[in-house]
Coordinates of C-alpha atoms in Angstrom, one line a residue:
M6 CA 50.6 -18.1 -8.9
L7 CA 50.5 -15.1 -11.5
N8 CA 51.6 -12.1 -9.4
L9 CA 50.2 -9.3 -11.0
A10 CA 52.0 -6.9 -9.0
S11 CA 55.0 -7.4 -10.3
R12 CA 54.1 -7.1 -13.7
A13 CA 52.0 -3.7 -13.1
K14 CA 55.2 -1.8 -11.3
P15 CA 56.9 -1.2 -14.4
Y16 CA 53.8 0.7 -16.0
F17 CA 53.2 3.1 -13.1
G18 CA 51.9 6.1 -14.8
A19 CA 49.7 3.6 -17.2
I20 CA 48.1 2.0 -14.2
V21 CA 47.2 5.2 -12.6
L22 CA 46.1 6.9 -16.0
S23 CA 43.9 4.2 -16.8
A24 CA 42.3 4.2 -13.1
T25 CA 41.8 7.6 -13.0
L26 CA 40.3 7.5 -16.5
L27 CA 37.8 4.7 -15.7
T28 CA 36.9 6.5 -12.3
A29 CA 36.2 9.7 -14.0
G30 CA 33.6 7.5 -16.5
G31 CA 32.4 5.6 -13.5
I32 CA 31.4 9.4 -12.0
Y33 CA 29.9 10.4 -15.4
S34 CA 27.6 7.0 -15.6
A35 CA 26.6 7.1 -12.3
F36 CA 24.9 10.9 -12.6
R37 CA 23.4 9.7 -16.3
M38 CA 22.4 6.3 -15.3
P39 CA 18.4 5.7 -14.9
S40 CA 16.9 5.4 -11.6
G41 CA 13.9 4.1 -10.2
V42 CA 12.5 2.4 -7.4
Y43 CA 12.4 -1.2 -9.0
P44 CA 14.6 -2.6 -11.5
E45 CA 13.5 -2.9 -14.9
V46 CA 11.6 -5.9 -14.9
T47 CA 8.8 -7.2 -17.3
F48 CA 6.3 -9.2 -15.6
P49 CA 5.0 -12.2 -17.8
R50 CA 1.4 -10.7 -18.2
L51 CA -0.4 -8.4 -20.5
A52 CA -3.6 -6.3 -19.3
I53 CA -6.0 -5.1 -21.7
V54 CA -8.4 -2.5 -20.9
A55 CA -11.8 -2.0 -22.8
K56 CA -13.8 0.7 -22.4
K57 CA -17.6 1.5 -23.5
P58 CA -19.3 4.4 -21.5
G59 CA -22.7 3.7 -20.8
L60 CA -22.7 -0.2 -21.6
S61 CA -24.6 -2.4 -19.0
V62 CA -22.6 -4.8 -17.3
A63 CA -24.7 -7.8 -19.2
N64 CA -24.3 -6.5 -22.4
M65 CA -20.6 -5.5 -21.7
E66 CA -20.0 -8.8 -20.9
V67 CA -21.8 -10.0 -23.7
Q68 CA -20.5 -7.9 -26.8
V69 CA -17.1 -6.8 -25.4
T70 CA -15.8 -9.3 -22.6
R71 CA -16.3 -12.9 -23.8
P72 CA -15.6 -12.0 -27.4
L73 CA -11.8 -10.6 -26.1
E74 CA -11.4 -13.8 -23.4
L75 CA -11.7 -16.1 -27.0
A76 CA -9.6 -14.0 -29.0
V77 CA -6.7 -13.5 -26.9
S78 CA -7.0 -17.1 -25.3
E79 CA -5.4 -18.5 -28.5
V80 CA -2.3 -16.8 -28.2
I81 CA 0.8 -18.6 -28.2
G82 CA 2.5 -18.8 -24.3
V83 CA -1.1 -17.8 -22.6
E84 CA -1.4 -20.0 -19.2
R85 CA -4.2 -18.1 -18.0
V86 CA -6.8 -15.6 -18.7
R87 CA -9.1 -13.7 -16.2
S88 CA -11.2 -11.0 -16.8
K89 CA -13.8 -8.1 -14.9
T90 CA -16.3 -6.7 -16.4
I91 CA -18.1 -3.3 -14.7
R92 CA -20.6 -1.1 -16.1
G93 CA -18.7 0.7 -19.3
G94 CA -15.7 -1.5 -19.4
C95 CA -13.7 -4.4 -18.3
D96 CA -10.2 -5.4 -17.6
I97 CA -8.5 -8.5 -18.8
S98 CA -5.5 -9.9 -17.7
M99 CA -3.4 -12.5 -19.6
D100 CA -0.7 -14.7 -17.7
L101 CA 1.9 -15.8 -19.5
A102 CA 4.3 -18.7 -19.4
A103 CA 7.6 -18.2 -18.1
G104 CA 10.1 -17.5 -20.9
T105 CA 7.5 -16.3 -23.1
D106 CA 8.5 -13.4 -25.0
V107 CA 6.6 -10.5 -23.7
G108 CA 7.1 -8.4 -26.8
R109 CA 5.7 -10.8 -29.3
A110 CA 2.7 -12.1 -27.0
E111 CA 1.5 -8.3 -27.1
L112 CA 1.7 -8.2 -31.1
L113 CA -0.2 -11.6 -31.5
A114 CA -2.9 -10.1 -28.7
W115 CA -3.2 -7.4 -31.1
N116 CA -3.7 -9.4 -34.4
R117 CA -6.3 -11.8 -32.3
I118 CA -8.1 -8.5 -30.9
G119 CA -8.3 -7.0 -34.4
A120 CA -9.6 -10.3 -35.9
A121 CA -12.4 -10.3 -33.2
R122 CA -13.0 -6.5 -33.1
S123 CA -15.6 -6.8 -36.1
S124 CA -18.1 -8.5 -33.6
M125 CA -17.9 -5.8 -30.7
P126 CA -19.1 -2.3 -31.0
A127 CA -17.4 0.2 -33.3
D128 CA -16.9 3.0 -30.8
V129 CA -15.3 0.9 -27.9
S130 CA -12.0 1.7 -27.1
L131 CA -9.2 -0.8 -26.5
S132 CA -5.8 -0.8 -24.8
V133 CA -2.9 -3.5 -24.0
E134 CA -0.2 -2.9 -22.2
R135 CA 2.7 -4.8 -20.7
M136 CA 3.2 -5.0 -16.8
T137 CA 6.2 -3.0 -16.4
P138 CA 7.6 -0.7 -13.4
A139 CA 6.7 1.8 -16.5
V140 CA 2.7 1.4 -15.3
F141 CA 2.9 2.5 -11.9
P142 CA 3.0 6.8 -11.7
I143 CA 6.1 8.6 -10.5
M144 CA 4.7 11.7 -9.6
S145 CA 0.8 13.1 -8.6
V146 CA 0.3 16.9 -8.9
V147 CA -3.1 18.4 -8.1
L148 CA -4.5 21.6 -9.5
S149 CA -6.9 23.3 -7.0
G150 CA -8.9 26.1 -7.2
G151 CA -10.2 27.6 -10.7
D152 CA -13.8 29.5 -11.1
S153 CA -15.3 25.9 -11.9
P154 CA -14.8 22.3 -11.7
S155 CA -14.7 22.0 -15.9
Q156 CA -12.7 25.4 -16.0
L157 CA -10.0 23.4 -14.0
R158 CA -10.1 20.2 -15.8
D159 CA -10.1 22.5 -19.1
Y160 CA -6.6 23.8 -18.0
A161 CA -5.2 20.7 -16.4
F162 CA -6.1 18.7 -19.9
Y163 CA -5.2 21.3 -22.6
Q164 CA -2.3 23.4 -21.1
F165 CA -0.5 21.6 -17.8
A166 CA -0.7 18.2 -19.2
P167 CA 0.8 18.8 -22.3
R168 CA 3.9 20.4 -21.0
L169 CA 4.5 17.7 -18.4
K170 CA 4.5 15.5 -21.6
N171 CA 7.3 17.4 -23.4
I172 CA 9.8 16.7 -20.2
P173 CA 12.1 14.3 -21.3
D174 CA 11.3 10.3 -20.2
V175 CA 8.0 11.3 -19.4
Y176 CA 6.0 8.3 -20.8
R177 CA 2.5 9.6 -20.6
V178 CA 0.4 11.9 -18.3
S179 CA -3.4 11.4 -17.2
V180 CA -5.9 13.7 -15.8
A181 CA -8.4 12.6 -13.5
G182 CA -11.0 14.8 -11.6
G183 CA -13.3 17.6 -12.4
D184 CA -16.2 18.0 -14.9
L185 CA -15.7 17.0 -18.3
R186 CA -17.5 19.5 -20.2
E187 CA -20.2 18.6 -23.2
I188 CA -22.9 20.3 -25.5
E189 CA -26.3 18.3 -24.5
V190 CA -29.1 18.5 -27.3
V191 CA -32.2 18.1 -25.1
V192 CA -35.3 17.5 -28.1
K193 CA -39.2 18.8 -27.6
P194 CA -40.8 15.7 -28.3
D195 CA -43.9 17.6 -29.7
A196 CA -41.9 19.7 -32.0
L197 CA -39.6 16.9 -33.1
L198 CA -43.2 14.9 -33.9
A199 CA -44.3 17.9 -35.8
A200 CA -41.3 17.7 -38.0
G201 CA -41.9 14.2 -38.8
L202 CA -38.3 13.4 -37.3
S203 CA -37.0 11.3 -34.8
A204 CA -34.2 11.4 -32.1
A205 CA -31.8 9.2 -34.3
D206 CA -32.7 11.4 -37.3
L207 CA -31.8 14.4 -35.1
A208 CA -28.6 13.2 -33.9
D209 CA -27.6 12.0 -37.5
Q210 CA -28.3 15.6 -39.0
I211 CA -26.1 17.0 -36.6
G212 CA -23.3 14.5 -36.9
K213 CA -23.3 15.1 -40.6
A214 CA -23.3 18.9 -40.1
H215 CA -20.8 19.1 -37.0
R216 CA -17.6 18.0 -38.4
L217 CA -14.4 18.9 -40.3
E218 CA -14.8 17.6 -44.0
P219 CA -12.0 18.2 -46.9
V220 CA -13.6 19.7 -50.2
G221 CA -10.7 19.9 -52.4
R222 CA -7.3 21.1 -53.0
I223 CA -5.1 23.7 -54.2
E224 CA -2.3 23.4 -56.4
R225 CA 0.3 26.1 -56.4
G226 CA 3.8 24.6 -58.2
S227 CA 4.9 21.7 -56.1
F228 CA 2.8 22.0 -53.3
A229 CA -0.4 20.9 -52.9
Y230 CA -3.0 22.4 -50.0
S231 CA -5.8 20.9 -48.7
V232 CA -9.1 22.7 -48.3
I233 CA -11.1 21.7 -45.3
V234 CA -14.3 23.0 -44.4
N235 CA -14.7 23.4 -40.4
S236 CA -18.7 23.3 -39.5
Q237 CA -18.0 22.0 -35.7
G238 CA -19.8 24.2 -33.3
E239 CA -17.9 25.8 -30.6
T240 CA -20.8 27.0 -28.8
A241 CA -24.1 26.0 -27.9
Q242 CA -25.5 28.9 -30.6
H243 CA -23.7 27.2 -33.3
I244 CA -25.4 24.0 -32.5
E245 CA -28.5 25.8 -32.2
D246 CA -28.0 27.1 -35.7
L247 CA -27.3 24.2 -37.5
L248 CA -29.9 23.4 -40.3
I249 CA -31.2 19.7 -40.1
S250 CA -33.9 20.1 -42.8
T251 CA -36.4 22.2 -44.7
K252 CA -40.3 21.8 -44.1
N253 CA -42.7 24.3 -46.7
N254 CA -39.5 25.8 -48.1
Q255 CA -38.7 27.1 -44.5
P256 CA -35.3 26.3 -42.9
L257 CA -35.7 23.6 -39.7
R258 CA -33.2 24.1 -37.3
V259 CA -31.9 22.2 -34.0
R260 CA -33.2 25.3 -32.2
D261 CA -36.7 24.6 -33.4
V262 CA -37.1 20.9 -32.7
A263 CA -34.6 20.7 -29.0
N264 CA -33.0 22.9 -26.7
V265 CA -29.1 23.2 -26.6
K266 CA -27.1 23.4 -23.2
I267 CA -23.5 23.6 -22.2
L268 CA -23.4 21.1 -19.4
H269 CA -20.8 18.3 -18.3
T270 CA -21.3 14.6 -18.4
D271 CA -22.1 12.6 -15.3
R272 CA -19.3 11.9 -12.8
V273 CA -17.6 8.4 -12.5
Q274 CA -14.9 9.5 -10.2
S275 CA -14.1 12.6 -7.9
V276 CA -11.1 13.9 -7.1
G277 CA -11.1 16.3 -3.8
F278 CA -8.0 18.5 -2.0
A279 CA -8.4 20.6 0.9
G280 CA -12.1 20.3 1.2
Q281 CA -12.6 21.1 -2.4
D282 CA -12.9 20.0 -5.7
A283 CA -9.3 19.6 -7.6
V284 CA -8.0 17.7 -10.7
V285 CA -4.8 15.6 -10.2
A286 CA -2.4 15.2 -13.2
T287 CA -0.5 11.2 -12.5
I288 CA 3.0 11.1 -14.4
F289 CA 4.5 8.1 -15.7
R290 CA 8.0 7.6 -17.0
S291 CA 9.1 5.9 -19.6
P292 CA 10.8 2.3 -19.6
G293 CA 14.6 3.4 -18.5
G294 CA 13.7 6.9 -17.7
N295 CA 15.4 8.6 -14.8
T296 CA 12.9 9.3 -12.1
I297 CA 14.9 11.7 -10.2
N298 CA 15.6 14.1 -13.6
I299 CA 11.6 14.0 -14.1
S300 CA 10.7 15.2 -10.6
H301 CA 13.4 18.2 -10.6
A302 CA 11.9 19.2 -14.5
V303 CA 8.6 19.2 -12.8
E304 CA 9.6 21.1 -9.9
E305 CA 11.5 23.7 -12.3
L306 CA 8.2 23.9 -14.5
L307 CA 6.1 24.3 -11.6
A308 CA 8.4 27.5 -10.5
R309 CA 8.7 28.8 -13.8
Q310 CA 5.3 28.0 -15.2
S311 CA 3.1 31.0 -14.2
L312 CA -0.4 29.4 -13.6
P313 CA -3.8 31.4 -13.5
S314 CA -4.1 33.3 -10.1
N315 CA -7.0 31.4 -8.9
I316 CA -5.4 28.0 -9.8
K317 CA -2.7 26.4 -7.3
A318 CA -0.7 23.1 -8.3
T319 CA 0.6 21.0 -5.2
V320 CA 2.9 18.0 -5.7
V321 CA 1.2 15.3 -3.5
Y322 CA 3.2 12.2 -4.5
D323 CA 7.1 11.9 -5.4
Q324 CA 8.4 8.6 -6.0
A325 CA 11.6 10.4 -6.7
R326 CA 12.2 11.3 -2.6
F327 CA 12.4 7.2 -2.0
V328 CA 15.0 7.0 -4.8
S329 CA 16.8 9.8 -3.2
T330 CA 16.6 8.4 0.3
A331 CA 17.9 5.1 -1.0
I332 CA 20.8 6.9 -2.8
D333 CA 21.5 8.9 0.2
N334 CA 21.7 5.3 2.3
V335 CA 24.3 4.0 0.2
R336 CA 25.9 7.4 0.2
D337 CA 26.1 7.2 4.3
A338 CA 27.1 3.5 4.2
I339 CA 30.1 4.3 2.2
L340 CA 31.0 7.3 4.3
V341 CA 30.4 5.5 7.6
G342 CA 31.9 2.1 6.5
G343 CA 35.0 3.8 4.8
L344 CA 35.5 5.9 8.1
F345 CA 35.7 2.9 10.6
S346 CA 37.4 0.9 8.0
I347 CA 40.4 3.9 8.0
L348 CA 40.2 4.3 11.3
I349 CA 41.0 0.7 12.4
L350 CA 43.3 0.4 9.8
L351 CA 45.0 3.3 10.9
A352 CA 45.0 1.7 14.6
F353 CA 46.5 -1.7 13.6
L354 CA 49.2 -0.2 10.5
R355 CA 50.3 2.9 12.1
S356 CA 50.9 4.3 9.0
W357 CA 49.3 7.2 7.2
R358 CA 50.4 6.2 4.1
A359 CA 49.3 2.8 4.1
T360 CA 46.3 3.8 5.4
L361 CA 45.4 6.5 2.5
I362 CA 46.5 3.6 -0.2
S363 CA 43.8 1.5 1.3
A364 CA 41.4 4.2 1.6
L365 CA 41.7 5.1 -2.0
A366 CA 40.8 1.7 -3.0
I367 CA 37.0 2.3 -2.1
P368 CA 35.7 5.5 -3.9
T369 CA 38.0 3.9 -7.1
T370 CA 36.3 0.5 -6.9
L371 CA 32.6 1.9 -6.5
A372 CA 33.2 4.5 -9.3
I373 CA 34.5 1.7 -12.0
T374 CA 31.5 -0.2 -10.5
F375 CA 29.2 2.3 -11.6
L376 CA 30.6 2.4 -15.1
F377 CA 30.2 -1.3 -15.9
L378 CA 26.7 -1.2 -14.2
H379 CA 26.2 1.5 -16.9
W380 CA 27.6 -0.2 -19.8
S381 CA 25.6 -3.3 -18.7
G382 CA 22.1 -1.6 -19.0
E383 CA 21.8 -1.3 -15.2
T384 CA 19.7 1.3 -13.5
L385 CA 19.8 2.7 -9.5
N386 CA 17.3 1.1 -7.9
L387 CA 16.4 -0.1 -4.6
M388 CA 17.9 -3.7 -5.4
S389 CA 21.4 -2.6 -7.2
L390 CA 21.8 0.2 -4.6
G391 CA 21.3 -2.7 -1.8
G392 CA 24.0 -4.9 -3.5
L393 CA 26.5 -2.3 -3.7
A394 CA 25.5 -1.3 0.3
V395 CA 26.4 -5.1 0.8
A396 CA 29.8 -4.6 -0.9
I397 CA 31.0 -2.1 0.9
G398 CA 32.5 -4.3 3.7
L399 CA 33.6 -7.0 0.8
I400 CA 35.3 -3.8 -1.1
I401 CA 38.0 -3.4 1.9
D402 CA 38.4 -6.8 2.8
D403 CA 40.7 -7.4 -0.5
T404 CA 42.4 -4.1 0.1
V405 CA 43.0 -4.6 3.8
V406 CA 44.7 -8.5 3.5
V407 CA 47.2 -7.2 0.6
V408 CA 48.3 -3.6 2.6
E409 CA 48.7 -5.7 5.7
N410 CA 50.8 -8.1 4.3
I411 CA 52.9 -5.4 2.4
A412 CA 53.4 -4.1 5.7
R413 CA 54.4 -6.8 7.3
H414 CA 57.3 -7.3 4.9
L415 CA 58.0 -3.7 5.4
T416 CA 58.2 -3.7 8.8
P417 CA 62.0 -3.6 10.3
H418 CA 63.3 -7.0 11.8
P419 CA 63.2 -7.1 15.3
A420 CA 67.2 -8.2 15.6
S421 CA 68.5 -6.9 12.5
G422 CA 66.8 -3.8 12.0
V423 CA 66.1 -3.8 8.6
A424 CA 62.9 -4.8 6.6
S425 CA 62.4 -8.5 6.6
A426 CA 62.4 -10.7 3.4
P427 CA 62.5 -14.0 1.9
R428 CA 66.4 -15.3 2.4
A429 CA 68.5 -18.0 2.1
M430 CA 70.5 -18.8 5.6
A431 CA 73.9 -21.0 5.9
S432 CA 73.6 -23.2 8.5
R433 CA 76.2 -26.2 9.5
G434 CA 75.0 -29.1 11.2
A435 CA 77.5 -31.1 13.9
D436 CA 79.0 -32.8 10.6
A437 CA 79.3 -30.2 8.6
T438 CA 82.2 -30.7 6.2
P439 CA 84.8 -27.8 7.1
L440 CA 85.8 -25.0 4.6
A441 CA 89.2 -26.0 2.4
S442 CA 91.7 -23.5 1.1
T443 CA 94.0 -23.3 -1.2
R444 CA 96.9 -21.2 -1.1
G445 CA 100.0 -20.0 -3.6
A446 CA 103.6 -20.9 -3.3
D447 CA 103.7 -17.4 -1.2
G448 CA 100.8 -18.7 0.8
T449 CA 98.4 -16.1 -0.6
P450 CA 95.2 -17.6 0.1
L451 CA 93.7 -18.4 -3.9
A452 CA 90.1 -20.0 -3.4
I453 CA 88.2 -21.2 -0.9
T454 CA 85.8 -24.4 -1.3
R455 CA 83.6 -26.4 0.6
G456 CA 82.3 -29.8 1.1
A457 CA 79.9 -31.6 -1.2
D458 CA 77.3 -31.4 1.8
A459 CA 77.6 -27.6 2.1
P460 CA 74.7 -25.6 1.6
P461 CA 75.0 -23.2 -1.8
P462 CA 75.9 -19.8 -1.0
A463 CA 72.7 -17.3 0.2
S464 CA 70.5 -15.7 -2.5
A465 CA 70.2 -12.0 -3.0
P466 CA 67.1 -10.4 -0.9
A467 CA 63.6 -10.5 -3.0
D468 CA 61.6 -7.2 -3.4
P469 CA 59.3 -7.1 -0.4
I470 CA 56.4 -5.9 -2.3
D471 CA 56.7 -8.5 -4.8
A472 CA 56.9 -10.9 -2.3
A473 CA 54.1 -9.8 -0.2
S474 CA 51.6 -9.6 -3.5
G475 CA 52.8 -13.1 -4.6
E476 CA 52.2 -14.3 -1.1
I477 CA 48.6 -13.4 -1.0
T478 CA 47.3 -13.4 -4.8
G479 CA 45.8 -16.8 -4.3
A480 CA 44.6 -15.9 -1.0
V481 CA 42.4 -12.8 -2.6
I482 CA 41.5 -14.2 -5.8
G483 CA 40.2 -17.7 -4.1
S484 CA 37.9 -15.4 -1.7
T485 CA 36.8 -13.3 -4.3
L486 CA 35.6 -16.1 -6.6
T487 CA 34.1 -17.4 -3.5
T488 CA 31.8 -14.5 -2.8
V489 CA 30.9 -14.1 -6.5
L490 CA 29.8 -17.8 -6.6
V491 CA 27.7 -17.5 -3.5
F492 CA 25.8 -14.5 -5.0
V493 CA 25.7 -15.4 -8.9
P494 CA 23.2 -18.0 -8.5
L495 CA 20.6 -15.5 -7.3
A496 CA 20.5 -14.3 -10.8
F497 CA 19.4 -17.5 -12.2
I498 CA 15.8 -17.6 -10.3
A499 CA 13.3 -17.8 -12.5
G500 CA 10.5 -15.3 -12.9
V501 CA 10.1 -12.3 -11.4
Y502 CA 12.4 -13.2 -8.7
G503 CA 15.1 -13.9 -10.3
Q504 CA 14.3 -10.6 -12.5
F505 CA 14.7 -8.7 -9.0
F506 CA 17.7 -10.3 -7.5
A507 CA 19.8 -10.4 -10.9
S508 CA 20.1 -6.5 -10.0
L509 CA 21.5 -7.0 -6.6
S510 CA 23.8 -9.9 -7.5
R511 CA 25.2 -8.1 -10.6
A512 CA 26.3 -4.9 -8.7
L513 CA 27.5 -7.3 -6.1
S514 CA 29.6 -9.5 -8.3
I515 CA 31.0 -6.3 -10.0
A516 CA 32.3 -4.7 -7.5
V517 CA 33.8 -7.4 -5.6
L518 CA 35.5 -8.4 -9.0
V519 CA 37.0 -4.7 -9.5
S520 CA 38.0 -4.5 -5.8
M521 CA 40.3 -7.7 -6.2
V522 CA 41.7 -6.2 -9.4
I523 CA 42.5 -2.9 -7.8
S524 CA 43.9 -4.8 -4.8
L525 CA 46.0 -6.9 -7.0
T526 CA 47.2 -3.7 -9.2
L527 CA 46.6 -0.6 -8.2
V528 CA 47.6 -0.9 -4.5
P529 CA 50.9 -2.9 -4.8
V530 CA 52.0 -0.1 -7.4
F531 CA 51.3 2.8 -5.0
A532 CA 52.7 0.6 -2.3
A533 CA 56.0 0.2 -4.4
K534 CA 56.1 4.0 -5.1
F535 CA 54.9 5.6 -1.9
L536 CA 56.1 2.7 0.7
A537 CA 59.1 0.8 -0.5
G538 CA 62.0 2.1 1.2
K539 CA 60.6 3.5 4.2
P540 CA 60.3 1.1 6.9
M541 CA 56.9 0.8 8.4
P542 CA 56.3 1.5 12.3
A543 CA 55.5 -1.8 14.2
P544 CA 52.1 -3.0 14.0
G545 CA 49.2 -1.7 16.9

C-alpha cells in the first residue's frame, strides 16, 4: 500500500504552507458563498400569469386562458398543462418531463405565446417564470402610517422600492396594499349628447391629447437631440383644460362635458398592520444571491434612510434568520463535537501534543471543504449545512485512527523501555546449528560463521511514524471510500428530490475525502515533527 506519510515527511514546509493557503482560501470562500434556505434547484415547471383587469371570468377564459393553453401545450417536453381563471387574470402551470432543459422550454413558450398574442386582447399583460427558490420572497417590510393609503403607496412604490432594488443580489421588489391613485373622468350625459360626442369619442380625444409625443430633432455638431412634447396632465385641472373639439368656433374642453376627480382604483387586495392600512414591500433575491447579505443591507438601509416622520417601516419576515440559525447549529455541532472528541482523545492518549494534532484536523478539513464547495458552485443551505453537520463525526474518525496507531508505535515497550517498532528477532531452535569460529595461527578469532539453517542478522528498527502510517493507510482509505459510496448515490436520485439531496451528498463526500487526505499527509507530518523522539505515555 502506498505510504503517503513517508513521501510527505521530507516536504514539511510545503505541506504546511499548502494546508495554510487552502485553509485561508476556505475561510474566505465561506463568507462569499451564496446562502439560502434551499439549494439552487430548478423545478421542472413553468408558470404563466396573464392579467387583464376588469375582464369577466367567462371572457377571460375564452379570450386569454384557452389560447394560452393551446399555444404552450405544443412546447417540446410539456407533459401537462393546468390553468386557473379568475376575474381579470389566469394562472397556467406547465409541467415538464424529467430531463427537459427548462431554459429552452421557457424560450419556446415565449415563442408560442407571441404567435398566439394576436388572438388575445391588446392590453393583456403576460409573464413566464421558472419555478426556482428565487420565486419565493426572502423579506417583507411593512410601511404603516402616512397621511392616506394613497400617499403611503406612492412613497413605497416610487421611493422606497427603488432603493431596495438597488441592493446587490435583489431580483425584484413587489409593492402591495394601499390605494393606487388615478384620475377619473365622469361624463355628463346631457352635455356629451349636446356636443354630439360619445364616451368613446371623449376617451379617444383625451388619449390623443394626454401623451408624450416626439415632434422633431435638433442637430448640433455630432449630436442629435430629440424634441418631445409632454402634454400629459399631472392634475385634475390639467385634464379639465384639455381641448377635445370646437363647436360654433368655441373651444370644447373636457370640463364642459365631464367632471374630473382624483380618486383611486378599486381595491382587489388589502394589507393591514397593527389595526391600520399598510403597504408591504416584498423582496426577492436573484438566483445564487446571498440571503444574509441582502438582509444586512436592508437593515442598514432602514437605519440610514430617513423616512417621513409619519411613516414607520417594520421588518415582518426575514428568511435570513432561518439561514443564520442553520449556520449557528452547524457551528455548535462543530464546537460540541470537536470538544468532546478532544476530551476523549486526551483521556485515551494522555498526550496534549497528540490531542492538538488531532484537533487541528477538524477546522482545517471544514475550511478546505468550503473552498471546494465554493469552486463547485454550491451554496450554504439547509441540505449542504446538514451534510457538514453529519460529517463532523466522520471527519475526526480518520485522524483518530492514524494518531492512535502512531501513539501506539511511540509508546515505550514494557520490557525494554524503548519505543516499539517492527524488528527481526534471531531465535534458535533445539536443533539450531551452533556458531563456528575461525582462528588464526596465534589463536585470534578471524570470523564467526553460522550454519546454513541459521536466521539472518536482525535488521535495523523501522521509523515508527512510517510504520504506523503504512499499517493504517489501507484501512483509512477503505473506510472513507465506503462512506462516500453510501452517500454518492443520493446525488443521482431523479427529479427535484435528487437536486435537494445532491447538495447534502456533495458536502458530506467532499468533507470525508478531504479528511482522509489530511489524516494521511498533514497529521503524520506533524506527528513526525512534534511527536517523534518523545515517548508517549501509557494509554489511558
